């Protein structure tokens, strides 16, 4: 059964914005009386439309997210949602919560994997990378996901690299072997080799971060979401790590971001076996 959690409700600024915009109407009526009533009506109508748009955007727009908060893919997604300040409702699904084998979930995602989202009651979307790009395209600002195709591709190459070369070489080869494998079954040699291989990829980021504040440049972008969500577990689990000072500095900077602390720095104790 799908359980509900993390429901944020409607954003608080809505009523404040409406009050401010209604004040604009009052200003129009008091300041533009010399104009014809037709002109005043047009101006006040435009302001009222602005109120309606704000209300529709902030109240009726709601993301639904299916996926448990301890899933690394869900963490990347939720961090992105947090950075974009989008209202959402998340349902715990997968692992000990079950739900992915239900007929209801199959209609959302025939692969029966998480995360899945539905934006404002629309079609369900699955595959983390596709979801993140959708959110970036629809809600991201210019520096987060540039409109210019060359600038966007520069960000996207690091986004894809972070997913394929970093996340996929950490989660199962390292995290699963350290956390999701009983102590008496852990292969320390395999873990050591996996960490060494993984850190060769991190050296690429280390070099990049000697030149820039963030992975794809000096602006925080979608690439940092795909890359940075892995680092909490990398620095937290019980392994020997190489000295990567620029990466450590970058990670400490991510820890200062409220959405990162809320959605990524999450206990994974329920995953231990």
PDB file of C-alpha atoms in Angstrom:
ATOM      1  CA  UNK A   1       0.000   0.000   0.000  1.00  0.00           C
ATOM      2  CA  UNK A   2       1.264   3.456  -0.878  1.00  0.00           C
ATOM      3  CA  UNK A   3       1.768   5.610   2.200  1.00  0.00           C
ATOM      4  CA  UNK A   4       1.886   9.387   2.206  1.00  0.00           C
ATOM      5  CA  UNK A   5       4.584  11.585   3.713  1.00  0.00           C
ATOM      6  CA  UNK A   6       6.445  14.858   3.200  1.00  0.00           C
ATOM      7  CA  UNK A   7       3.283  16.675   2.200  1.00  0.00           C
ATOM      8  CA  UNK A   8       4.189  20.358   2.196  1.00  0.00           C
ATOM      9  CA  UNK A   9       0.732  21.780   1.501  1.00  0.00           C
ATOM     10  CA  UNK A  10       0.276  24.996  -0.412  1.00  0.00           C
ATOM     11  CA  UNK A  11       3.097  27.546  -0.204  1.00  0.00           C
ATOM     12  CA  UNK A  12       2.725  30.288   2.369  1.00  0.00           C
ATOM     13  CA  UNK A  13       3.595  33.214   0.042  1.00  0.00           C
ATOM     14  CA  UNK A  14       0.352  32.796  -1.908  1.00  0.00           C
ATOM     15  CA  UNK A  15      -1.881  34.938   0.331  1.00  0.00           C
ATOM     16  CA  UNK A  16       0.856  37.531   0.733  1.00  0.00           C
ATOM     17  CA  UNK A  17       1.258  37.857  -3.027  1.00  0.00           C
ATOM     18  CA  UNK A  18      -2.487  38.155  -3.539  1.00  0.00           C
ATOM     19  CA  UNK A  19      -2.700  40.897  -0.891  1.00  0.00           C
ATOM     20  CA  UNK A  20       0.138  42.790  -2.551  1.00  0.00           C
ATOM     21  CA  UNK A  21      -1.473  42.522  -5.959  1.00  0.00           C
ATOM     22  CA  UNK A  22      -4.868  43.584  -4.642  1.00  0.00           C
ATOM     23  CA  UNK A  23      -3.065  46.622  -3.246  1.00  0.00           C
ATOM     24  CA  UNK A  24      -1.978  47.380  -6.792  1.00  0.00           C
ATOM     25  CA  UNK A  25      -5.632  47.491  -7.815  1.00  0.00           C
ATOM     26  CA  UNK A  26      -6.355  50.001  -5.057  1.00  0.00           C
ATOM     27  CA  UNK A  27      -3.430  52.123  -6.211  1.00  0.00           C
ATOM     28  CA  UNK A  28      -4.724  52.047  -9.773  1.00  0.00           C
ATOM     29  CA  UNK A  29      -8.201  53.144  -8.716  1.00  0.00           C
ATOM     30  CA  UNK A  30      -6.920  56.013  -6.562  1.00  0.00           C
ATOM     31  CA  UNK A  31      -4.168  57.239  -8.876  1.00  0.00           C
ATOM     32  CA  UNK A  32      -5.768  56.945 -12.287  1.00  0.00           C
ATOM     33  CA  UNK A  33      -9.243  58.374 -11.764  1.00  0.00           C
ATOM     34  CA  UNK A  34      -8.683  61.056 -14.454  1.00  0.00           C
ATOM     35  CA  UNK A  35      -8.483  58.274 -17.030  1.00  0.00           C
ATOM     36  CA  UNK A  36     -11.559  56.902 -18.704  1.00  0.00           C
ATOM     37  CA  UNK A  37     -13.283  54.032 -16.953  1.00  0.00           C
ATOM     38  CA  UNK A  38     -12.422  51.840 -19.949  1.00  0.00           C
ATOM     39  CA  UNK A  39      -8.670  52.369 -19.407  1.00  0.00           C
ATOM     40  CA  UNK A  40      -8.974  51.813 -15.667  1.00  0.00           C
ATOM     41  CA  UNK A  41     -10.894  48.605 -16.305  1.00  0.00           C
ATOM     42  CA  UNK A  42      -8.152  47.351 -18.607  1.00  0.00           C
ATOM     43  CA  UNK A  43      -5.426  48.110 -16.068  1.00  0.00           C
ATOM     44  CA  UNK A  44      -7.278  46.549 -13.152  1.00  0.00           C
ATOM     45  CA  UNK A  45      -8.174  43.571 -15.314  1.00  0.00           C
ATOM     46  CA  UNK A  46      -4.490  43.007 -16.072  1.00  0.00           C
ATOM     47  CA  UNK A  47      -3.623  43.127 -12.371  1.00  0.00           C
ATOM     48  CA  UNK A  48      -6.451  40.711 -11.559  1.00  0.00           C
ATOM     49  CA  UNK A  49      -5.133  38.343 -14.231  1.00  0.00           C
ATOM     50  CA  UNK A  50      -1.730  38.539 -12.543  1.00  0.00           C
ATOM     51  CA  UNK A  51      -3.400  37.554  -9.263  1.00  0.00           C
ATOM     52  CA  UNK A  52      -5.068  34.600 -10.953  1.00  0.00           C
ATOM     53  CA  UNK A  53      -1.789  33.426 -12.479  1.00  0.00           C
ATOM     54  CA  UNK A  54       0.040  33.644  -9.149  1.00  0.00           C
ATOM     55  CA  UNK A  55      -2.797  31.808  -7.431  1.00  0.00           C
ATOM     56  CA  UNK A  56      -2.881  29.093 -10.080  1.00  0.00           C
ATOM     57  CA  UNK A  57       0.889  28.641 -10.017  1.00  0.00           C
ATOM     58  CA  UNK A  58       1.281  28.577  -6.256  1.00  0.00           C
ATOM     59  CA  UNK A  59      -1.877  26.748  -5.215  1.00  0.00           C
ATOM     60  CA  UNK A  60      -2.986  24.361  -7.916  1.00  0.00           C
ATOM     61  CA  UNK A  61       0.413  23.296  -9.185  1.00  0.00           C
ATOM     62  CA  UNK A  62       1.511  20.250  -7.232  1.00  0.00           C
ATOM     63  CA  UNK A  63       4.088  17.550  -7.887  1.00  0.00           C
ATOM     64  CA  UNK A  64       3.322  14.023  -6.772  1.00  0.00           C
ATOM     65  CA  UNK A  65       6.394  11.877  -6.133  1.00  0.00           C
ATOM     66  CA  UNK A  66       6.450   8.119  -5.640  1.00  0.00           C
ATOM     67  CA  UNK A  67       9.588   6.855  -3.915  1.00  0.00           C
ATOM     68  CA  UNK A  68      11.103   6.329  -0.470  1.00  0.00           C
ATOM     69  CA  UNK A  69      13.408   9.021   0.864  1.00  0.00           C
ATOM     70  CA  UNK A  70      16.292   6.557   1.369  1.00  0.00           C
ATOM     71  CA  UNK A  71      16.557   5.861  -2.374  1.00  0.00           C
ATOM     72  CA  UNK A  72      19.567   7.673  -3.853  1.00  0.00           C
ATOM     73  CA  UNK A  73      17.628   8.429  -7.045  1.00  0.00           C
ATOM     74  CA  UNK A  74      14.732   9.834  -5.041  1.00  0.00           C
ATOM     75  CA  UNK A  75      17.199  11.930  -3.041  1.00  0.00           C
ATOM     76  CA  UNK A  76      18.561  13.511  -6.231  1.00  0.00           C
ATOM     77  CA  UNK A  77      15.011  14.238  -7.375  1.00  0.00           C
ATOM     78  CA  UNK A  78      13.863  15.654  -4.037  1.00  0.00           C
ATOM     79  CA  UNK A  79      16.975  17.821  -3.761  1.00  0.00           C
ATOM     80  CA  UNK A  80      16.172  19.259  -7.189  1.00  0.00           C
ATOM     81  CA  UNK A  81      12.565  19.886  -6.143  1.00  0.00           C
ATOM     82  CA  UNK A  82      13.823  21.602  -3.005  1.00  0.00           C
ATOM     83  CA  UNK A  83      16.241  23.833  -4.906  1.00  0.00           C
ATOM     84  CA  UNK A  84      13.471  24.839  -7.320  1.00  0.00           C
ATOM     85  CA  UNK A  85      11.127  25.459  -4.359  1.00  0.00           C
ATOM     86  CA  UNK A  86       8.300  23.400  -5.844  1.00  0.00           C
ATOM     87  CA  UNK A  87       5.337  22.227  -3.735  1.00  0.00           C
ATOM     88  CA  UNK A  88       5.031  18.456  -3.646  1.00  0.00           C
ATOM     89  CA  UNK A  89       3.470  15.414  -2.064  1.00  0.00           C
ATOM     90  CA  UNK A  90       5.690  12.364  -1.715  1.00  0.00           C
ATOM     91  CA  UNK A  91       4.569   8.775  -1.142  1.00  0.00           C
ATOM     92  CA  UNK A  92       6.869   6.203   0.461  1.00  0.00           C
ATOM     93  CA  UNK A  93       7.141   3.357  -2.056  1.00  0.00           C
ATOM     94  CA  UNK A  94       9.731   0.628  -2.522  1.00  0.00           C
ATOM     95  CA  UNK A  95      12.009  -1.452  -0.268  1.00  0.00           C
ATOM     96  CA  UNK A  96      10.304  -2.076   3.097  1.00  0.00           C
ATOM     97  CA  UNK A  97       7.303   0.057   2.087  1.00  0.00           C
ATOM     98  CA  UNK A  98       6.383  -2.125  -0.893  1.00  0.00           C
ATOM     99  CA  UNK A  99       3.836  -0.850  -3.385  1.00  0.00           C
ATOM    100  CA  UNK A 100       5.800  -1.277  -6.614  1.00  0.00           C
ATOM    101  CA  UNK A 101       4.158  -4.648  -7.323  1.00  0.00           C
ATOM    102  CA  UNK A 102       0.630  -3.226  -7.226  1.00  0.00           C
ATOM    103  CA  UNK A 103      -1.573  -2.790 -10.289  1.00  0.00           C
ATOM    104  CA  UNK A 104      -1.875   0.887  -9.392  1.00  0.00           C
ATOM    105  CA  UNK A 105       1.873   1.414  -9.541  1.00  0.00           C
ATOM    106  CA  UNK A 106       2.209  -0.581 -12.772  1.00  0.00           C
ATOM    107  CA  UNK A 107      -0.014   1.998 -14.455  1.00  0.00           C
ATOM    108  CA  UNK A 108       2.421   4.684 -13.315  1.00  0.00           C
ATOM    109  CA  UNK A 109       5.586   2.823 -14.338  1.00  0.00           C
ATOM    110  CA  UNK A 110       5.592  -0.605 -16.036  1.00  0.00           C
ATOM    111  CA  UNK A 111       9.229  -1.018 -14.936  1.00  0.00           C
ATOM    112  CA  UNK A 112       8.036  -0.930 -11.298  1.00  0.00           C
ATOM    113  CA  UNK A 113      10.972   1.282 -10.281  1.00  0.00           C
ATOM    114  CA  UNK A 114      11.218   4.551  -8.384  1.00  0.00           C
ATOM    115  CA  UNK A 115      11.074   7.488  -8.591  1.00  0.00           C
ATOM    116  CA  UNK A 116       7.949   8.383 -10.525  1.00  0.00           C
ATOM    117  CA  UNK A 117       6.398  11.841 -10.672  1.00  0.00           C
ATOM    118  CA  UNK A 118       3.157  13.331 -11.885  1.00  0.00           C
ATOM    119  CA  UNK A 119       3.007  17.076 -12.364  1.00  0.00           C
ATOM    120  CA  UNK A 120      -0.327  18.730 -11.641  1.00  0.00           C
ATOM    121  CA  UNK A 121      -2.293  15.576 -12.446  1.00  0.00           C
ATOM    122  CA  UNK A 122      -0.596  15.034 -15.823  1.00  0.00           C
ATOM    123  CA  UNK A 123       1.100  11.978 -17.292  1.00  0.00           C
ATOM    124  CA  UNK A 124       3.436  10.009 -14.996  1.00  0.00           C
ATOM    125  CA  UNK A 125       7.158  10.329 -15.741  1.00  0.00           C
ATOM    126  CA  UNK A 126       9.848   7.814 -14.777  1.00  0.00           C
ATOM    127  CA  UNK A 127      13.645   7.484 -15.104  1.00  0.00           C
ATOM    128  CA  UNK A 128      15.481   9.892 -12.819  1.00  0.00           C
ATOM    129  CA  UNK A 129      17.541  11.611 -15.505  1.00  0.00           C
ATOM    130  CA  UNK A 130      14.477  12.292 -17.647  1.00  0.00           C
ATOM    131  CA  UNK A 131      12.537  13.613 -14.645  1.00  0.00           C
ATOM    132  CA  UNK A 132      15.365  15.932 -13.606  1.00  0.00           C
ATOM    133  CA  UNK A 133      15.666  17.356 -17.116  1.00  0.00           C
ATOM    134  CA  UNK A 134      11.912  17.872 -17.265  1.00  0.00           C
ATOM    135  CA  UNK A 135      11.928  19.829 -14.006  1.00  0.00           C
ATOM    136  CA  UNK A 136      14.992  21.813 -15.074  1.00  0.00           C
ATOM    137  CA  UNK A 137      13.428  22.692 -18.435  1.00  0.00           C
ATOM    138  CA  UNK A 138      10.065  23.640 -17.003  1.00  0.00           C
ATOM    139  CA  UNK A 139      10.994  25.289 -13.712  1.00  0.00           C
ATOM    140  CA  UNK A 140      14.744  25.910 -13.671  1.00  0.00           C
ATOM    141  CA  UNK A 141      16.214  29.384 -14.009  1.00  0.00           C
ATOM    142  CA  UNK A 142      18.727  30.346 -16.681  1.00  0.00           C
ATOM    143  CA  UNK A 143      21.891  29.520 -14.751  1.00  0.00           C
ATOM    144  CA  UNK A 144      20.532  26.200 -13.447  1.00  0.00           C
ATOM    145  CA  UNK A 145      19.597  24.920 -16.931  1.00  0.00           C
ATOM    146  CA  UNK A 146      20.591  27.384 -19.695  1.00  0.00           C
ATOM    147  CA  UNK A 147      18.337  28.035 -22.665  1.00  0.00           C
ATOM    148  CA  UNK A 148      21.272  28.447 -25.038  1.00  0.00           C
ATOM    149  CA  UNK A 149      21.897  25.022 -26.564  1.00  0.00           C
ATOM    150  CA  UNK A 150      25.698  25.187 -26.283  1.00  0.00           C
ATOM    151  CA  UNK A 151      25.641  26.343 -22.666  1.00  0.00           C
ATOM    152  CA  UNK A 152      23.001  23.760 -21.802  1.00  0.00           C
ATOM    153  CA  UNK A 153      24.982  20.968 -23.469  1.00  0.00           C
ATOM    154  CA  UNK A 154      28.027  21.969 -21.445  1.00  0.00           C
ATOM    155  CA  UNK A 155      25.975  21.487 -18.279  1.00  0.00           C
ATOM    156  CA  UNK A 156      24.329  18.333 -19.599  1.00  0.00           C
ATOM    157  CA  UNK A 157      27.605  16.555 -20.357  1.00  0.00           C
ATOM    158  CA  UNK A 158      28.605  16.876 -16.694  1.00  0.00           C
ATOM    159  CA  UNK A 159      25.100  15.853 -15.633  1.00  0.00           C
ATOM    160  CA  UNK A 160      25.320  12.670 -17.686  1.00  0.00           C
ATOM    161  CA  UNK A 161      28.895  12.020 -16.581  1.00  0.00           C
ATOM    162  CA  UNK A 162      27.847  12.300 -12.945  1.00  0.00           C
ATOM    163  CA  UNK A 163      25.094   9.744 -13.463  1.00  0.00           C
ATOM    164  CA  UNK A 164      27.008   7.204 -15.569  1.00  0.00           C
ATOM    165  CA  UNK A 165      30.578   7.554 -14.320  1.00  0.00           C
ATOM    166  CA  UNK A 166      29.981   8.538 -10.699  1.00  0.00           C
ATOM    167  CA  UNK A 167      26.624   7.446  -9.272  1.00  0.00           C
ATOM    168  CA  UNK A 168      26.527   4.078 -11.040  1.00  0.00           C
ATOM    169  CA  UNK A 169      30.086   3.316  -9.908  1.00  0.00           C
ATOM    170  CA  UNK A 170      29.302   4.095  -6.283  1.00  0.00           C
ATOM    171  CA  UNK A 171      25.856   2.792  -5.399  1.00  0.00           C
ATOM    172  CA  UNK A 172      26.103  -0.921  -6.137  1.00  0.00           C
ATOM    173  CA  UNK A 173      29.890  -1.472  -6.285  1.00  0.00           C
ATOM    174  CA  UNK A 174      30.566   0.361  -3.001  1.00  0.00           C
ATOM    175  CA  UNK A 175      27.493   1.399  -0.996  1.00  0.00           C
ATOM    176  CA  UNK A 176      25.667  -1.901  -1.416  1.00  0.00           C
ATOM    177  CA  UNK A 177      28.778  -3.882  -0.504  1.00  0.00           C
ATOM    178  CA  UNK A 178      29.451  -1.789   2.607  1.00  0.00           C
ATOM    179  CA  UNK A 179      25.944  -1.060   3.904  1.00  0.00           C
ATOM    180  CA  UNK A 180      23.557  -3.500   2.272  1.00  0.00           C
ATOM    181  CA  UNK A 181      25.681  -6.627   2.714  1.00  0.00           C
ATOM    182  CA  UNK A 182      26.033  -8.487   6.049  1.00  0.00           C
ATOM    183  CA  UNK A 183      29.432  -7.927   7.657  1.00  0.00           C
ATOM    184  CA  UNK A 184      30.457 -11.588   7.392  1.00  0.00           C
ATOM    185  CA  UNK A 185      29.765 -11.585   3.644  1.00  0.00           C
ATOM    186  CA  UNK A 186      31.581  -8.366   2.734  1.00  0.00           C
ATOM    187  CA  UNK A 187      34.442  -8.718   0.287  1.00  0.00           C
ATOM    188  CA  UNK A 188      37.018  -6.189   1.507  1.00  0.00           C
ATOM    189  CA  UNK A 189      39.235  -6.742  -1.539  1.00  0.00           C
ATOM    190  CA  UNK A 190      36.384  -6.055  -3.949  1.00  0.00           C
ATOM    191  CA  UNK A 191      35.372  -2.972  -1.955  1.00  0.00           C
ATOM    192  CA  UNK A 192      38.934  -1.622  -2.003  1.00  0.00           C
ATOM    193  CA  UNK A 193      39.208  -2.095  -5.771  1.00  0.00           C
ATOM    194  CA  UNK A 194      35.804  -0.475  -6.321  1.00  0.00           C
ATOM    195  CA  UNK A 195      36.770   2.553  -4.213  1.00  0.00           C
ATOM    196  CA  UNK A 196      40.056   2.948  -6.096  1.00  0.00           C
ATOM    197  CA  UNK A 197      38.242   2.787  -9.434  1.00  0.00           C
ATOM    198  CA  UNK A 198      35.585   5.219  -8.204  1.00  0.00           C
ATOM    199  CA  UNK A 199      38.149   7.719  -6.963  1.00  0.00           C
ATOM    200  CA  UNK A 200      39.818   7.823 -10.373  1.00  0.00           C
ATOM    201  CA  UNK A 201      36.556   9.337 -11.581  1.00  0.00           C
ATOM    202  CA  UNK A 202      36.434  11.679  -8.611  1.00  0.00           C
ATOM    203  CA  UNK A 203      39.875  12.950  -9.631  1.00  0.00           C
ATOM    204  CA  UNK A 204      38.247  14.338 -12.776  1.00  0.00           C
ATOM    205  CA  UNK A 205      35.898  16.338 -10.560  1.00  0.00           C
ATOM    206  CA  UNK A 206      38.805  17.334  -8.318  1.00  0.00           C
ATOM    207  CA  UNK A 207      40.590  18.875 -11.315  1.00  0.00           C
ATOM    208  CA  UNK A 208      37.425  20.617 -12.487  1.00  0.00           C
ATOM    209  CA  UNK A 209      36.793  22.036  -9.018  1.00  0.00           C
ATOM    210  CA  UNK A 210      40.249  23.602  -8.870  1.00  0.00           C
ATOM    211  CA  UNK A 211      39.059  25.893 -11.670  1.00  0.00           C
ATOM    212  CA  UNK A 212      35.386  26.404 -10.861  1.00  0.00           C
ATOM    213  CA  UNK A 213      33.116  26.702  -7.844  1.00  0.00           C
ATOM    214  CA  UNK A 214      30.717  24.046  -9.121  1.00  0.00           C
ATOM    215  CA  UNK A 215      30.974  21.006 -11.357  1.00  0.00           C
ATOM    216  CA  UNK A 216      29.943  22.632 -14.649  1.00  0.00           C
ATOM    217  CA  UNK A 217      31.258  26.129 -13.937  1.00  0.00           C
ATOM    218  CA  UNK A 218      30.727  28.918 -11.445  1.00  0.00           C
ATOM    219  CA  UNK A 219      26.939  28.485 -11.262  1.00  0.00           C
ATOM    220  CA  UNK A 220      25.005  25.806  -9.397  1.00  0.00           C
ATOM    221  CA  UNK A 221      23.365  23.608 -12.052  1.00  0.00           C
ATOM    222  CA  UNK A 222      21.585  20.324 -12.613  1.00  0.00           C
ATOM    223  CA  UNK A 223      25.014  18.702 -12.908  1.00  0.00           C
ATOM    224  CA  UNK A 224      25.596  19.366  -9.207  1.00  0.00           C
ATOM    225  CA  UNK A 225      22.348  17.575  -8.356  1.00  0.00           C
ATOM    226  CA  UNK A 226      23.405  14.411 -10.180  1.00  0.00           C
ATOM    227  CA  UNK A 227      26.932  14.564  -8.807  1.00  0.00           C
ATOM    228  CA  UNK A 228      26.569  15.971  -5.317  1.00  0.00           C
ATOM    229  CA  UNK A 229      23.872  13.655  -4.005  1.00  0.00           C
ATOM    230  CA  UNK A 230      26.385  10.770  -4.047  1.00  0.00           C
ATOM    231  CA  UNK A 231      28.912  12.580  -1.882  1.00  0.00           C
ATOM    232  CA  UNK A 232      27.045  12.431   1.429  1.00  0.00           C
ATOM    233  CA  UNK A 233      27.197   8.643   1.505  1.00  0.00           C
ATOM    234  CA  UNK A 234      30.724   8.564   0.084  1.00  0.00           C
ATOM    235  CA  UNK A 235      32.023  10.733   2.919  1.00  0.00           C
ATOM    236  CA  UNK A 236      29.813   9.087   5.559  1.00  0.00           C
ATOM    237  CA  UNK A 237      30.279   5.332   5.132  1.00  0.00           C
ATOM    238  CA  UNK A 238      33.111   3.390   6.757  1.00  0.00           C
ATOM    239  CA  UNK A 239      35.765   3.240   4.018  1.00  0.00           C
ATOM    240  CA  UNK A 240      39.271   4.582   3.478  1.00  0.00           C
ATOM    241  CA  UNK A 241      39.186   7.635   1.223  1.00  0.00           C
ATOM    242  CA  UNK A 242      41.782   9.434  -0.862  1.00  0.00           C
ATOM    243  CA  UNK A 243      42.642  13.025   0.000  1.00  0.00           C
ATOM    244  CA  UNK A 244      40.699  15.203  -2.413  1.00  0.00           C
ATOM    245  CA  UNK A 245      40.761  18.708  -0.890  1.00  0.00           C
ATOM    246  CA  UNK A 246      38.786  20.496  -3.601  1.00  0.00           C
ATOM    247  CA  UNK A 247      36.105  17.824  -3.553  1.00  0.00           C
ATOM    248  CA  UNK A 248      35.888  18.058   0.241  1.00  0.00           C
ATOM    249  CA  UNK A 249      35.550  21.850   0.036  1.00  0.00           C
ATOM    250  CA  UNK A 250      32.835  21.472  -2.601  1.00  0.00           C
ATOM    251  CA  UNK A 251      30.994  18.932  -0.446  1.00  0.00           C
ATOM    252  CA  UNK A 252      31.159  21.184   2.616  1.00  0.00           C
ATOM    253  CA  UNK A 253      29.586  23.910   0.498  1.00  0.00           C
ATOM    254  CA  UNK A 254      26.733  21.595  -0.492  1.00  0.00           C
ATOM    255  CA  UNK A 255      26.141  20.821   3.179  1.00  0.00           C
ATOM    256  CA  UNK A 256      25.308  24.491   3.716  1.00  0.00           C
ATOM    257  CA  UNK A 257      22.354  24.252   1.330  1.00  0.00           C
ATOM    258  CA  UNK A 258      19.099  23.633   3.186  1.00  0.00           C
ATOM    259  CA  UNK A 259      17.531  21.358   0.496  1.00  0.00           C
ATOM    260  CA  UNK A 260      20.680  19.221   0.521  1.00  0.00           C
ATOM    261  CA  UNK A 261      20.517  18.744   4.272  1.00  0.00           C
ATOM    262  CA  UNK A 262      16.802  17.963   4.138  1.00  0.00           C
ATOM    263  CA  UNK A 263      16.699  15.545   1.222  1.00  0.00           C
ATOM    264  CA  UNK A 264      20.206  14.087   0.818  1.00  0.00           C
ATOM    265  CA  UNK A 265      21.711  13.941   4.302  1.00  0.00           C
ATOM    266  CA  UNK A 266      19.190  11.274   5.263  1.00  0.00           C
ATOM    267  CA  UNK A 267      19.827   8.295   7.529  1.00  0.00           C
ATOM    268  CA  UNK A 268      20.276   5.039   5.626  1.00  0.00           C
ATOM    269  CA  UNK A 269      20.073   2.787   8.687  1.00  0.00           C
ATOM    270  CA  UNK A 270      16.895   1.149   7.400  1.00  0.00           C
ATOM    271  CA  UNK A 271      18.941  -0.199   4.471  1.00  0.00           C
ATOM    272  CA  UNK A 272      21.470  -2.056   6.618  1.00  0.00           C
ATOM    273  CA  UNK A 273      21.268  -5.832   6.686  1.00  0.00           C
TER     274      UNK A 273
END
